[in-house]
Coordinates of C-alpha atoms and ligand atoms in Angstrom, one line a residue:
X167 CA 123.9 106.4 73.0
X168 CA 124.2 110.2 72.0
X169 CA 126.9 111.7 70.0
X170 CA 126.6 115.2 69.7
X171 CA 126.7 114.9 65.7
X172 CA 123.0 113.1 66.5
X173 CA 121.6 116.6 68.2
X174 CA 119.9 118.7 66.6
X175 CA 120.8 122.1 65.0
X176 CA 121.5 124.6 67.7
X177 CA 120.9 122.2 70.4
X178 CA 122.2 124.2 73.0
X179 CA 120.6 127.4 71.8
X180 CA 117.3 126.0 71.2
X181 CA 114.9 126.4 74.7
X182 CA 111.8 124.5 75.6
X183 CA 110.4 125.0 78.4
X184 CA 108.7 122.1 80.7
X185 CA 105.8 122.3 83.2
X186 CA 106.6 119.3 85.8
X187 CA 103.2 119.1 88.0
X188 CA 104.5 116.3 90.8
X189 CA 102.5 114.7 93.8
X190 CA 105.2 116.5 95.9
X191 CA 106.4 119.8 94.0
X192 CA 105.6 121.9 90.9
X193 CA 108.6 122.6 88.4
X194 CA 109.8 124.6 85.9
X195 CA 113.1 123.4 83.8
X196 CA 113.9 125.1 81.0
X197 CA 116.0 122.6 78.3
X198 CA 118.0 123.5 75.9
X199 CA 117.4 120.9 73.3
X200 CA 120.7 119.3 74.0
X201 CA 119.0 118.3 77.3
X202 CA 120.5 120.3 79.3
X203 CA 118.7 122.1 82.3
X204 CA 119.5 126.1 81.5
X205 CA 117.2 127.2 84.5
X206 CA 115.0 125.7 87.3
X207 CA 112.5 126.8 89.4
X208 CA 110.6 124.3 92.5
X209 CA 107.7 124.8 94.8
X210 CA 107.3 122.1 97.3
X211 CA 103.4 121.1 97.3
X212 CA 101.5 120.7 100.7
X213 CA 99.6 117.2 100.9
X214 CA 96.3 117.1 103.4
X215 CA 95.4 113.8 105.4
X216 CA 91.9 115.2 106.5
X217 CA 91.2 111.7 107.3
X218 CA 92.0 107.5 107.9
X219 CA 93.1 107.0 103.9
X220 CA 92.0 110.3 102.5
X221 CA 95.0 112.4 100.5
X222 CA 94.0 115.6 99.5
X223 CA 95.8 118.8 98.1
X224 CA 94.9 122.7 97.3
X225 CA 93.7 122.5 93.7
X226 CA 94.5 126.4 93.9
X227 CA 98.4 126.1 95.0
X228 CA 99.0 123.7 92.8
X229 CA 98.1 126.1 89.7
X230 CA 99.8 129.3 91.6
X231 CA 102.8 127.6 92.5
X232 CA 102.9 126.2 88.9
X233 CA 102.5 129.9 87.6
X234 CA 105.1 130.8 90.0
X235 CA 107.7 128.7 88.8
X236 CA 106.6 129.0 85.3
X237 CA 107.1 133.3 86.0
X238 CA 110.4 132.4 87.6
X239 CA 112.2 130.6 84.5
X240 CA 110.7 132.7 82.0
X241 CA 112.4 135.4 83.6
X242 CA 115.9 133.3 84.0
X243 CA 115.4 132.5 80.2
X244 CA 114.6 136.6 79.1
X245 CA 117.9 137.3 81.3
X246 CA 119.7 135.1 79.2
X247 CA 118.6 136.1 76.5
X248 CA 117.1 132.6 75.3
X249 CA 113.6 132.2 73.4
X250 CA 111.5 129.7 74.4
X251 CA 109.7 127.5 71.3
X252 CA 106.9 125.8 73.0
X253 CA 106.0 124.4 76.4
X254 CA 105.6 121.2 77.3
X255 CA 102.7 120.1 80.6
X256 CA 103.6 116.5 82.3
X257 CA 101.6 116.1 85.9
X258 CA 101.1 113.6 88.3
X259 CA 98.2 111.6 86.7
X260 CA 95.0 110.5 88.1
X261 CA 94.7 113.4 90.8
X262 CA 90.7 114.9 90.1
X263 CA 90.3 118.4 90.2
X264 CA 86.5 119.6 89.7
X265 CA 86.4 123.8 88.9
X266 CA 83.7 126.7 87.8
X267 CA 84.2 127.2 83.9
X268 CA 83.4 130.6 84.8
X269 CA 85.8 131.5 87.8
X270 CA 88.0 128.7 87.2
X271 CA 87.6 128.2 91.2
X272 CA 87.9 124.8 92.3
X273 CA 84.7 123.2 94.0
X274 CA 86.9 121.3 96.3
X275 CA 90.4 120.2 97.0
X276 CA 92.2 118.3 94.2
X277 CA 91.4 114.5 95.2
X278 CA 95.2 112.7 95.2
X279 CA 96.0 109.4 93.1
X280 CA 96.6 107.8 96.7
X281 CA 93.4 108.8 98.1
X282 CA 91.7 105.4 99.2
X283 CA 88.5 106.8 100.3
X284 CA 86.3 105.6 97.5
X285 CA 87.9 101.6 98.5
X286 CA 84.4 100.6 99.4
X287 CA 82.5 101.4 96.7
X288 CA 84.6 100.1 94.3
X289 CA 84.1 96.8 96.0
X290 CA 80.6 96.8 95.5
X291 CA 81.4 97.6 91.8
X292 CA 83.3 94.4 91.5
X293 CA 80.9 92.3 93.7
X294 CA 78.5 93.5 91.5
X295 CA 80.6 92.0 88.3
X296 CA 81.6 95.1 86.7
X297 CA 85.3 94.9 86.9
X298 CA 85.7 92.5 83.7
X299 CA 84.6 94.5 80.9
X300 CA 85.7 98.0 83.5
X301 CA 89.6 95.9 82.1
X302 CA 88.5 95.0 79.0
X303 CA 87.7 98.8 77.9
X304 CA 90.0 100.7 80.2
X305 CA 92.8 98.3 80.7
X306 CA 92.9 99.7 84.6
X307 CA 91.2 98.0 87.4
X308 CA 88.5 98.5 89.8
X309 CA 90.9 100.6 92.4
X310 CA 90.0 104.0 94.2
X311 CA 93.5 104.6 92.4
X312 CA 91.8 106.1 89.2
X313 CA 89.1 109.3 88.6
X314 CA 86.2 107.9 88.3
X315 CA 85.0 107.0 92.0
X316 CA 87.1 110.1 93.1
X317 CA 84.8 112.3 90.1
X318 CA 81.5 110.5 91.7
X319 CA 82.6 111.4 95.1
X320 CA 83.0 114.8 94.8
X321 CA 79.6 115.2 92.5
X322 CA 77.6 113.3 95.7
X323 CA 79.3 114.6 98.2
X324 CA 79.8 117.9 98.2
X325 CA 77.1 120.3 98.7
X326 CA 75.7 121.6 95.4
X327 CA 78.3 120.0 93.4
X328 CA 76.0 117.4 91.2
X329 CA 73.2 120.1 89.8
X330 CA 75.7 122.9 89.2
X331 CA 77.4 120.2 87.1
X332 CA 74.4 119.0 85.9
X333 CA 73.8 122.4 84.8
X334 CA 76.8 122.7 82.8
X335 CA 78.9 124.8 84.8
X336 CA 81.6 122.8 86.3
X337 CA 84.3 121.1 84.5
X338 CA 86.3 117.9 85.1
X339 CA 90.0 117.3 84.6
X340 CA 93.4 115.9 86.1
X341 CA 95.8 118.4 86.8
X342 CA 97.4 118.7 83.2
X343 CA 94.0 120.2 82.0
X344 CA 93.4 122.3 85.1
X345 CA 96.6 123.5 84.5
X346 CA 96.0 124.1 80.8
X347 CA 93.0 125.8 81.0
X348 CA 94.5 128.5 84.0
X349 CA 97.4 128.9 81.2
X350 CA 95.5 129.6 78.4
X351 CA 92.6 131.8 80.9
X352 CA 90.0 129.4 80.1
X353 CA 90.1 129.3 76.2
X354 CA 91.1 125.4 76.2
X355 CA 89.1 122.5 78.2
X356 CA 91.8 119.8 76.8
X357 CA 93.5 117.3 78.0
X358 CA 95.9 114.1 76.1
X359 CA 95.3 110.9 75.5
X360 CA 97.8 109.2 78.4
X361 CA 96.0 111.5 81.0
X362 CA 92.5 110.5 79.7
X363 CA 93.1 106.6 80.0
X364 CA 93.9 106.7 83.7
X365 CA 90.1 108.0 84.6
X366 CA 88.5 104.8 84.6
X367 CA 85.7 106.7 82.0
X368 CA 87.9 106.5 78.7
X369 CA 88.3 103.4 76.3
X370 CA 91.9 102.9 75.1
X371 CA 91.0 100.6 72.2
X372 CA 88.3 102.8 70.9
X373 CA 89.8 106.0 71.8
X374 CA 86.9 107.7 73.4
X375 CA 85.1 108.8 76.4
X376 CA 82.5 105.9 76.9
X377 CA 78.8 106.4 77.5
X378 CA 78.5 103.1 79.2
X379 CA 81.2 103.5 82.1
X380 CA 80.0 107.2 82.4
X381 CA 76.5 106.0 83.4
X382 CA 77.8 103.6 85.7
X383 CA 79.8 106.2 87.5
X384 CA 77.0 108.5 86.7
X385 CA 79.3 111.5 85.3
X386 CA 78.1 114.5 83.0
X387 CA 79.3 113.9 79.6
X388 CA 79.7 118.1 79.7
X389 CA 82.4 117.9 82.8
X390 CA 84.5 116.2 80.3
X391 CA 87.8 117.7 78.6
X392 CA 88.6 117.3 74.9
X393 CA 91.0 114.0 74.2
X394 CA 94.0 115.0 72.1
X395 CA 96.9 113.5 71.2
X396 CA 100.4 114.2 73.3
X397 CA 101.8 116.5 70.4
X398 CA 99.2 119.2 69.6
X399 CA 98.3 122.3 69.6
X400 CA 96.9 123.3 73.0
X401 CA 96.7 126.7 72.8
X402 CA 98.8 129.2 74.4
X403 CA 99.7 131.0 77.3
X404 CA 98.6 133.9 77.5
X405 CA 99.8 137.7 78.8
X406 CA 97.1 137.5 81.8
X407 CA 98.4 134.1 82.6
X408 CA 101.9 133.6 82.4
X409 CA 103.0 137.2 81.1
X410 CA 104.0 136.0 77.9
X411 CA 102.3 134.2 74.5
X412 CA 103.9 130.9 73.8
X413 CA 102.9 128.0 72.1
X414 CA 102.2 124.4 74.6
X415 CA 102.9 121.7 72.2
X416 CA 102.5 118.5 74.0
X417 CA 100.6 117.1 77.8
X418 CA 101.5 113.6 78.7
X419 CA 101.1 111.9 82.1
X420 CA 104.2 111.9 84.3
X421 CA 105.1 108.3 84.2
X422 CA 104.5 108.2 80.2
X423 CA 106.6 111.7 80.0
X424 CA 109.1 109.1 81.5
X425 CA 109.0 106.7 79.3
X426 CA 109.7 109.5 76.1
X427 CA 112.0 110.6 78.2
X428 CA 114.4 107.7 79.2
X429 CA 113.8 107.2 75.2
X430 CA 111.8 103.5 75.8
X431 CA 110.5 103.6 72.3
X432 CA 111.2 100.0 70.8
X433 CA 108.7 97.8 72.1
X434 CA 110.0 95.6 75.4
X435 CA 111.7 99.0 76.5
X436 CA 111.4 99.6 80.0
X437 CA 111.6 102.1 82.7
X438 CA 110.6 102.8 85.8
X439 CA 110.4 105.8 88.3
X440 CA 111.0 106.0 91.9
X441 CA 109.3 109.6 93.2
X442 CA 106.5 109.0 95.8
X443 CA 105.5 105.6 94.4
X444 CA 107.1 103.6 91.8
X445 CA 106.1 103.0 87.9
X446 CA 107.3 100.5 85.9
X447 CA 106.2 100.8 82.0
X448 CA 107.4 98.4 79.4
X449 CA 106.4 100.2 75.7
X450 CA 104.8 97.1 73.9
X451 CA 104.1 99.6 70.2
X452 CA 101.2 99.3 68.8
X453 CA 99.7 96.3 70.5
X454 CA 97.6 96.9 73.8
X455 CA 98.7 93.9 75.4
X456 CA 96.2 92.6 78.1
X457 CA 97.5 91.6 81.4
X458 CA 96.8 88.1 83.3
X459 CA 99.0 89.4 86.5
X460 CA 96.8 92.3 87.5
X461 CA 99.2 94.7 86.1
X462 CA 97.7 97.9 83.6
X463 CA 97.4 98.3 80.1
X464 CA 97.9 101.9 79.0
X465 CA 98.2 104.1 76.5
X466 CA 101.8 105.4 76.1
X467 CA 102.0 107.9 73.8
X468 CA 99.9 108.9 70.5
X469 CA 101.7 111.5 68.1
X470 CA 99.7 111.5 65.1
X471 CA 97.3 109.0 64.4
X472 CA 99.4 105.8 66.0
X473 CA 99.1 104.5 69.5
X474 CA 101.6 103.0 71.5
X475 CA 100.5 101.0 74.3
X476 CA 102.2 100.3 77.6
X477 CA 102.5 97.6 80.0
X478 CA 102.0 99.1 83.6
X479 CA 103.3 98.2 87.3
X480 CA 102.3 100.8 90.0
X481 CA 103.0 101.0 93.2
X482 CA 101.6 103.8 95.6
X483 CA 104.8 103.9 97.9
X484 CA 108.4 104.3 96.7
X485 CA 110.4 107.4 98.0
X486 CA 107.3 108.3 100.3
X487 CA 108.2 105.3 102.5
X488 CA 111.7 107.4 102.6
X489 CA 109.7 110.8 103.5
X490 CA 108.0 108.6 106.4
X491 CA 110.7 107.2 107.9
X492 CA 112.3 111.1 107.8
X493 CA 108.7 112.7 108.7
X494 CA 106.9 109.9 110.8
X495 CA 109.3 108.2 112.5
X496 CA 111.9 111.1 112.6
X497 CA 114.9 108.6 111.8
X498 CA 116.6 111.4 109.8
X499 CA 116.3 114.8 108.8
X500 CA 117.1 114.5 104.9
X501 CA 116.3 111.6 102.3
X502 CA 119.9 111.8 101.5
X503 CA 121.1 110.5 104.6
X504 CA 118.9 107.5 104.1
X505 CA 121.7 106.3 102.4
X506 CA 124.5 106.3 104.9
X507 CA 122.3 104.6 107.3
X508 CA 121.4 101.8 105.1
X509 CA 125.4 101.0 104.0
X510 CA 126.0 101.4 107.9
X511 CA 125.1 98.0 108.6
X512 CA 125.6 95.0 106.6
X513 CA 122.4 93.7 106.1
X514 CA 118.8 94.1 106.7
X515 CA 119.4 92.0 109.9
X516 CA 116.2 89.7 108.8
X517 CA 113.8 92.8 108.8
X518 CA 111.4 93.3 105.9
X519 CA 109.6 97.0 105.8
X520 CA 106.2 96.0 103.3
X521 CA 105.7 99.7 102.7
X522 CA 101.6 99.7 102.4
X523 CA 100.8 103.0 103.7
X524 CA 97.8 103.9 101.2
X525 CA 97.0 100.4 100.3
X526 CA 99.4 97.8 97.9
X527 CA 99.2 98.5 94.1
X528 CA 100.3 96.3 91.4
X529 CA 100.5 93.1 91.4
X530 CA 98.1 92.5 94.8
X531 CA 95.4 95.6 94.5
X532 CA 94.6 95.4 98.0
X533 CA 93.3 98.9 98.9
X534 CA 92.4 98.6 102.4
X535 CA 96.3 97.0 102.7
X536 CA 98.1 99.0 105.6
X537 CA 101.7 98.8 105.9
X538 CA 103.9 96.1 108.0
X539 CA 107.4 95.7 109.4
X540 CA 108.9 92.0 110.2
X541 CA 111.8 90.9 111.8
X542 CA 112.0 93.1 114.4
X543 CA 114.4 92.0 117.2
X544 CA 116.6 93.7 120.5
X545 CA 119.5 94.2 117.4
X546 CA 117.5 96.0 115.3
X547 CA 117.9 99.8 114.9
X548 CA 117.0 102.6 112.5
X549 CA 119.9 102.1 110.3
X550 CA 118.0 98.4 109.6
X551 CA 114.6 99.8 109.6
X552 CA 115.7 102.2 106.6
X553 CA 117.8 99.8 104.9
X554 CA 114.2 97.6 105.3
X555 CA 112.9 100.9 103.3
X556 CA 115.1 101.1 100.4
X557 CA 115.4 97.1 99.8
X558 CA 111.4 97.1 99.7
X559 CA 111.7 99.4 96.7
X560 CA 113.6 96.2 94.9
X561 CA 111.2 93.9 96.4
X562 CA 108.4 95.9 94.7
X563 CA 110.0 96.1 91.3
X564 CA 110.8 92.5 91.3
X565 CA 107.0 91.4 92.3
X566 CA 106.1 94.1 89.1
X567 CA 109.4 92.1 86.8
X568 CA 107.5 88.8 87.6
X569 CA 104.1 89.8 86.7
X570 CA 105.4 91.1 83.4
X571 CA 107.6 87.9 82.7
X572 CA 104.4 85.9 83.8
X573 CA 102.9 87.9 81.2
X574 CA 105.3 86.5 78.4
X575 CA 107.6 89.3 78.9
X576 CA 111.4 88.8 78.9
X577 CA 113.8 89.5 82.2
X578 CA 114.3 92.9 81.2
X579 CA 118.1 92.6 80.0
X580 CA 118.3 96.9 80.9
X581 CA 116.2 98.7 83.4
X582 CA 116.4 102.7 82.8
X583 CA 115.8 104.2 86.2
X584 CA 114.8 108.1 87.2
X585 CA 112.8 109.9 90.3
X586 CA 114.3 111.1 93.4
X587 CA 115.1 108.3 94.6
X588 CA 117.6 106.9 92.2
X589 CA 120.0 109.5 94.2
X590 CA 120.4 106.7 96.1
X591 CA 123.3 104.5 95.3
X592 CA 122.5 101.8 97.8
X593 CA 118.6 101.7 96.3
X594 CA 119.9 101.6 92.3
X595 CA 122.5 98.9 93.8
X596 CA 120.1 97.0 95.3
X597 CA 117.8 97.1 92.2
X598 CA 120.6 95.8 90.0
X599 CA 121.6 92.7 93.0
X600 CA 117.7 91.5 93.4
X601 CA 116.2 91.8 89.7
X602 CA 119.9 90.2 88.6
X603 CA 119.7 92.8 85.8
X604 CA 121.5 95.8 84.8
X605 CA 120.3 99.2 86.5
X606 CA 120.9 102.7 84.0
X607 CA 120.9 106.1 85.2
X608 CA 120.6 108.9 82.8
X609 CA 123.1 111.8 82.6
X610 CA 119.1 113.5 82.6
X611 CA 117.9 113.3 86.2
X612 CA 114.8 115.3 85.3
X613 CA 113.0 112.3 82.6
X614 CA 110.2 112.8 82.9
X615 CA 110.5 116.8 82.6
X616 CA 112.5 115.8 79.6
X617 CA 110.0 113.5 78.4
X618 CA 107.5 116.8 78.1
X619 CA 109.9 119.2 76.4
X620 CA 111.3 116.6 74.4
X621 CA 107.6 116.1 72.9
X622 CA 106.8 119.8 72.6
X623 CA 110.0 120.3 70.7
X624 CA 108.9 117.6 68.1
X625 CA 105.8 119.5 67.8
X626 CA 107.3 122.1 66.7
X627 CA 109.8 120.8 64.9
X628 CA 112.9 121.2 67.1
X629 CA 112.9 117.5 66.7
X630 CA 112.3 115.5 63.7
X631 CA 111.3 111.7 65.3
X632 CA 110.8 110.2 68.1
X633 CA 114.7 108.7 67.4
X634 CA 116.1 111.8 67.2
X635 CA 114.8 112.6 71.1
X636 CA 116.4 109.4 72.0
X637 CA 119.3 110.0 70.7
X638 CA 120.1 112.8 73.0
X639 CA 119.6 110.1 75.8
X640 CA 123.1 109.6 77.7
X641 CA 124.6 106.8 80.2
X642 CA 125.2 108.7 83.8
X643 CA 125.8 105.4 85.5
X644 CA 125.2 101.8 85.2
X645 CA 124.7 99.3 88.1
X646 CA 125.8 95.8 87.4
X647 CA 124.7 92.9 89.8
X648 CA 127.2 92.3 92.5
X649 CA 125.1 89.1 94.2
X650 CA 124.8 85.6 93.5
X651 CA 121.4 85.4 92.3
X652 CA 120.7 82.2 94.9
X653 CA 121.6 85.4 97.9
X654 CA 119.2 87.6 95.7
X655 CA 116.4 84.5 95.8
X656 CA 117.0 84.7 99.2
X657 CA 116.4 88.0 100.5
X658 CA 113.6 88.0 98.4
X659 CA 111.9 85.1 99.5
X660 CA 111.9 86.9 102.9
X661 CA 110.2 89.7 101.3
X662 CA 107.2 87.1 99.7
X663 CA 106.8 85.5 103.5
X664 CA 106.1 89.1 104.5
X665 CA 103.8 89.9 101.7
X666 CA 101.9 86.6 102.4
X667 CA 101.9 87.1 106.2
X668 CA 100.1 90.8 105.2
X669 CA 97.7 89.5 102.8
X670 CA 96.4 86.9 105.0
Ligands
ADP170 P1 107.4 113.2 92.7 O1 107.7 113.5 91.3 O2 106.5 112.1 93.0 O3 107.0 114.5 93.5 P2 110.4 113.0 93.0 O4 110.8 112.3 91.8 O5 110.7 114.5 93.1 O6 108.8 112.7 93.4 O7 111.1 112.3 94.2 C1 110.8 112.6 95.5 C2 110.9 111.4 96.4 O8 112.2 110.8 96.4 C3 110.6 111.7 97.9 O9 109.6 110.8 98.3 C4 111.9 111.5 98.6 O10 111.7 110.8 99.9 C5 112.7 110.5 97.7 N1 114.1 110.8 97.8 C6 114.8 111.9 97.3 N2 116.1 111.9 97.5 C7 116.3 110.6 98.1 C8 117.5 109.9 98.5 N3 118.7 110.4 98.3 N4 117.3 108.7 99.0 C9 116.1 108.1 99.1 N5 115.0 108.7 98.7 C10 115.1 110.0 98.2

């Protein structure tokens, strides 16, 4: 745990400045390198259902709200007289944006991570027998979840796309390099090696785009960012784009950001992060550790030449099962009150909530899954449906527990948790009761912000090591199990019988 002695020199006059990209808002936080949040800015992001599965979002508001944000702490920083020393990019990863290298306009809306639209082909790729060596180079699965199809989709389908591509003029990336190039006005078509092994196109062992997968999905090698590692130099901002010239200094995917930022750097580490689906990572160093329990292998970070590899769980729905419930079903006007509800009854009254609503992840990869609710009797009211809702989130990180222990992981003896959801007292409580494990909360509720600055400030040597960023990692609040861990089997089972009952 941190002491202040551990901080660096003039941690709390020392600024970096991190770019948080999210599924549901952009972010600016400004850190001083203490951690601490000096200034925030937050633009809530609009998400499009044009159709049955489809998940869509303006590739254009997500780089002017970013900008916005970005303009709205650099101010906060200049009025308080604190110089930023580099900027760090984390975004949510796997979201394809396609745009003009000349006008930087998108050719469509920015395809979402959730989007299931491309679920059928990718079932004809793995009828066809592709998905083996897909694993073996990729460490991802055959899922509409990653680029690739969503890439191909947008290159056959809309009009014009494929031979103005073909021609050279139309770059690929996920939103950290879209977001990179708009900050640097088009000088840098980058983007970092945690970002790069989501796409379904890169190989993680050899560290490279791969000219066999990109025939397969039939991309233009030309679309195609630069790989770099997560500490780099990316270029900088410049006066048209941001209003002021600074350095960015590190890009790493959202849930990896997490990882840095929770400090997980011994291997068997874990974390996992409850925004609008939930990520479990377990850093296992420098070996890529295959999975037999449909879970991913990933890259975790590369700072200089060495790789650290990740074990991956995700699941699509975590605190969007919350916004549903709020949105959908109109149970309650605020996430927050989620809470009261659940603790307002004392139990789940025999309902389960499977919360499939764009397909189940990790372990079951069912794309075409749609969500279920069991149990349902004359007793049951919305305080039991959303205590259904929050339980399911510990459900879902016990099936991803048990696929990494199947693996020949150990019961994780910590679990560092972060993402809007952990708010939730009676979600991080119910964590800690059904995994029968400890549950932390950082004293840093923004990780995987953290994670981004943290990186950009060993770039430029704000930091020394990766130890010294984990020393400013502190205990908010630790959730010890309160259930016997037969009660825990229990509730749990009822949670399998529902998963089986959806599956079949
Ligand atoms: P993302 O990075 O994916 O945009 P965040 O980490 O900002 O997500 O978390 C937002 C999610 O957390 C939303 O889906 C919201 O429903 C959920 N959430 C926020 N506060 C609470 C709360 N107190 N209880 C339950 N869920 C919450």
């Amino acid at each position: 745990m941190n002491t202040s002695s551990s901080s660096p020199a003039h941690a709390d006059s020392t600024y970096l400045l991190a770019i948080d990209q999210g599924t549901t808002s952009s972010r600016a936080i400004l850190f001083t390198a203490g951690g601490n949040v000096a200034a925030v800015a937050q633009r809530e992001l609009e998400l499009f259902y044009p159709h049955d599965g489809w998940v869509e979002q303006q590739a254009v508001n997500i780089w002017q709200d970013t900008l916005a944000v970005c303009q709205e702490v650099v101010q906060a920083a200049a009025e308080q007289g604190a110089v930023i020393e580099a900027v760090g990019i984390t975004n949510q990863r796997e979201t394809t944006v396609v745009w003009d290298r000349n006008t930087g306009e998108p050719v469509y809306n920015a395809i979402v991570w959730q989007d299931r639209r491309t679920a059928d082909y990718c079932e004809q790729l793995k009828a066809a027998g592709h998905e083996g060596s897909l694993t073996a180079k990729t460490g991802l699965l055959l899922d509409p979840y990653f680029c690739a199809s969503k890439l191909r989709w947008i290159l056959n389908e809309v009009e014009g796309v494929r031979a103005r591509a073909e021609a050279g003029d139309l770059l690929f990336g996920t939103i950290d390099s879209f977001l990179l190039w708009h900050l640097t006005d088009g000088a840098e078509h980058a983007t970092d090696i945690t970002n790069a092994s989501r796409t379904l196109l890169y190989n993680i062992h050899e560290q490279q785009w791969d000219e066999e997968l990109l025939r397969l999905f039939d991309i233009p090698r030309s679309m195609l960012p630069e790989v770099k590692n997560n500490t780099c130099d990316f270029g900088r901002t410049t006066i048209t784009s941001l209003g002021v010239d600074l350095p960015i200094a590190a890009m790493i995917g959202d849930q990896q950001s997490a990882l840095v930022g929770q400090g997980c750097f011994a291997p068997g580490s874990i974390k996992s992060t409850y925004g609008t689906g939930c990520f479990m990572l377990m850093n296992t160093g420098a070996q890529a550790l295959a999975s037999e329990n449909r879970l991913l292998t990933t890259v975790a970070y590369r700072l200089d030449s060495a790789t650290h590899y990740a074990l991956e769980g995700s699941i699509f729905v975590a605190g969007a099962a919350i916004q549903w419930l709020r949105d959908g079903l109109q149970l309650f006007d605020d996430a927050a009150q989620s809470e009261a509800l659940a603790t307002s009854v004392q139990s789940n009254g025999g309902v389960y909530f499977v919360p499939a609503l764009t397909g189940l992840g990790a372990p079951y990869w069912q794309a075409n899954a749609r969500g279920m609710i069991v149990g349902l009797t004359r007793d049951t009211n919305r305080a039991h449906l959303t205590r259904a809702a929050l339980e399911a989130q510990a459900y879902q990180t016990r099936d991803l527990v048990e696929a990494m222990q199947a693996d020949g992981g150990q019961t994780p003896p910590v679990l560092r948790v972060d993402g809007g959801l952990v708010a939730n007292g009676f979600a991080c409580q119910a964590l800690a009761d059904i995994l029968q494990t400890q549950v932390e909360v950082p004293h840093i509720a923004e990780a995987t912000a953290w994670g981004a600055a943290s990186l950009a400030g060993l770039q430029v040597g704000v930091f020394d090591s990766l130890q010294a960023i984990g020393e400013v990692w502190q205990l908010q609040h630790r959730y010890t199990p309160s259930m016997s861990a037969s009660d825990a089997d229990a509730l749990y089972g009822g949670w399998q019988q529902a998963i089986n009952r959806l599956l079949n």
